[in-house]
Structures are given as structure tokens and as C-alpha cells.
Amino acid sequence: MVGERPLCSHCSSRAVFLDRESGAHLCSRHLKESVEERVLSRLMQEESLPDILGVAFSGGKDSTALLAALAALKDKIPSRLIALTVDEGISGYREDTIRHAKEVCNKLGVEHRIICFTGLFGRSLDEFMKNSNRKACTVCGILRRRSLEVLAEQEGVRLIATGHNQDDHAQTTLMNAFSADIKKVFAGSGSTSRFARRIKPFTAVSEREVTLYAILSDLFMDLPECPYAGEALRGEVRGLLNRFEQEHPGSMRNLARAEEGIRERLKGKIQYTPMETCKICGWPGSGEICQVCILLDKH
Ligand code: SF4
Ligand code: ZN
């Protein structure tokens, strides 16, 4: 019938998603199953899964979809889930997302822990920005990473799942190629025993699928954008890649895979500069004094 949605390629339900690369139509149930299968397959690449799996949970759509997918897989994975939220203290933005985060955890029956900049560093991000000429996202990134590590350590979490999806991955790969900084491509690969390891279960799931997964799980909420947001280069790269993907379906996935392929081939061949221990706080960092202590003016 004209105007009616096509049927799912696997059953007789109406499709909600078209995989433009394979031409497959998927209904709500089969799209969700397909996403969960890819999440599970990524988790199973780990040698073993720990008793507790932390989930970096901002309350935004990506981490909401991730938490929902992991909760749906609870009988297939041995780990207990704990959602870890960092409250940076950004007025007019964080209140709504924190409220949404709490509701999602209640609905999914997942334990939830929140750590805030004010409690940990004595100041909210808004207060930090009053006396700083650095970019908000740089300050936020440094302090958020530490906050998440502190919270993970408090909760005995040694593995943290993050909501980065395939599109994020592809954008980062291209941005790193543009800056020709080989060290950046491998940033985060060198780790220390104090940091919890990170895993990205959505590496093979596109942003469209992640958004649909959150909507179909009845957990999507149109939340305000962070007032400090505006990583100009990433926005441009996102637009460019989305246009390219329209013309050449599969490019995004291939670009995201390229980085993993390079990492795989170079395994063991890259010498990482060992991390130092910060003289002030004792956390690992790239110099004698870590970025957090520099920001806190403790030196
Ligand atoms: Fe922090 Fe920037 Fe993200 Fe806002 S947009 S939460 S300031 S990193
Ligand atoms: Zn320090």
C-alpha cells in the first residue's frame, strides 16, 4: 500500500530502520536484538569480564542506550552493573540530565552513583570558568576523567563501559588524521594499574541505531545541550562524514574500523612514555604535577 512502511526483513512486523549498506529493513524487536548482539560480541572480546562493570552514565542518549542494552543483556553477562555519573555543576543543563539519569536507573533497576565537582574539587565547572581563560571543555575533560576514576576506585570498578558509538569513532579517526598526530591516535592506550580500563561496546553501532535504541526502549528524552558545547572541528567533521555516508553507505563503519585495524597491527610496536606519579595528589599523570593539580593551582 502506498505510504506504508516496509516489512522487517526477518519477520512480518513493520520496519523502523533501514540498514542502507545491506538493504535490510528491521522492526523494533529485530533492531534492538541486532544492537544487543553487537554489544555482547564486543564484551565477549574481553578475556574475562569483572564482577562489577561500571557504565559512564551522563544521562544523555548514548549512555542511556548503552545502560539499557547492558541491562537487557544482564542474564548473558556475569557482571553487576553500576552507573557512574559525574555532576560537573553546569547550571541550566546538568539539573535536567541528572534527574533523567536517576529516572533511567530506577526504571532499569541499575545501581547509580553520582560524584560532583563541588564535592571533589571544591568548585563547580561554572565556578572554575569564572577565573579561567582555558576552554571549558578542556577543563571539564580533565576534571571529569579524574572524577570518574575516583568514583570507580571508590566502587571497586576496574572496567568502565562508555557510550562512544561508531560515528564518534569515525570522527575521532578523521580528526586525528587531520592533525597527523600519531600519539593522539593511541592516546589512552597506555594505561596504569590505578586507572580502570575502558571499553566501548557501541563501537560497531551507528549513532542512528543508538538513538533509535533509546527511543524504542522508551528512555529517550530531548535534553538541553551543554551551554559550553561547541567543539567546532568535530561539528564540521560530523557534517562532512554524514554527507559522505549518504553517498557511500558503509564509509563511517570502515573509517571506525580503520583505527582498530591500525591499533591491532601496531600492537607491541609502540613505545608508550610511562606515566609519572603526581607529586601532589599521587594520581598518575603526564608530568611531575598532574593536570588536575595544575588546574586546582596546587603547585
Ligand atoms: Fe563538559 Fe564541554 Fe561536554 Fe559541556 S560540552 S559537558 S563543558 S566537555
Ligand atoms: Zn595531582
Short mmCIF file of N, CA and C and ligand atoms in Angstrom, two decimals, residues 88 90 93 125 136-137 140-141 144 226-230, ligand 1:
data_model
loop_
_atom_site.label_atom_id
_atom_site.label_comp_id
_atom_site.label_asym_id
_atom_site.label_seq_id
_atom_site.Cartn_x
_atom_site.Cartn_y
_atom_site.Cartn_z
N GLU A 88 29.12 17.88 36.85
CA GLU A 88 30.16 18.90 36.71
C GLU A 88 29.76 20.22 37.35
N ILE A 90 26.95 22.44 36.05
CA ILE A 90 26.72 23.36 34.92
C ILE A 90 25.26 23.77 35.01
N TYR A 93 21.65 23.13 32.82
CA TYR A 93 21.85 21.97 31.95
C TYR A 93 21.90 20.67 32.75
N LEU A 125 31.99 23.45 37.73
CA LEU A 125 32.63 23.89 36.48
C LEU A 125 32.32 25.37 36.22
N ALA A 136 36.31 25.67 28.24
CA ALA A 136 35.52 24.93 29.23
C ALA A 136 35.64 23.42 29.03
N CYS A 137 35.61 22.98 27.77
CA CYS A 137 35.63 21.53 27.52
C CYS A 137 36.97 20.91 27.91
N CYS A 140 36.78 20.81 31.74
CA CYS A 140 35.77 19.81 32.08
C CYS A 140 36.32 18.39 31.84
N GLY A 141 36.99 18.21 30.70
CA GLY A 141 37.51 16.89 30.34
C GLY A 141 38.52 16.38 31.37
N ARG A 144 36.64 15.75 34.70
CA ARG A 144 35.65 14.68 34.62
C ARG A 144 36.34 13.32 34.61
N CYS A 226 24.66 21.23 26.48
CA CYS A 226 25.54 21.93 27.41
C CYS A 226 25.84 23.33 26.87
N PRO A 227 25.69 24.36 27.72
CA PRO A 227 25.92 25.73 27.22
C PRO A 227 27.37 25.96 26.78
N TYR A 228 28.29 25.13 27.23
CA TYR A 228 29.69 25.31 26.82
C TYR A 228 30.02 24.54 25.53
N ALA A 229 29.06 23.71 25.07
CA ALA A 229 29.35 22.84 23.92
C ALA A 229 29.75 23.67 22.70
N GLY A 230 30.50 23.08 21.86
CA GLY A 230 30.87 23.79 20.63
C GLY A 230 32.27 23.44 20.18
FE1 SF4 B 1 31.95 19.43 29.60
FE2 SF4 B 1 32.28 20.56 27.18
FE3 SF4 B 1 30.81 18.34 27.45
FE4 SF4 B 1 29.92 20.67 28.42
S1 SF4 B 1 30.29 20.18 26.25
S2 SF4 B 1 29.85 18.69 29.47
S3 SF4 B 1 31.82 21.61 29.12
S4 SF4 B 1 33.02 18.56 27.82
#
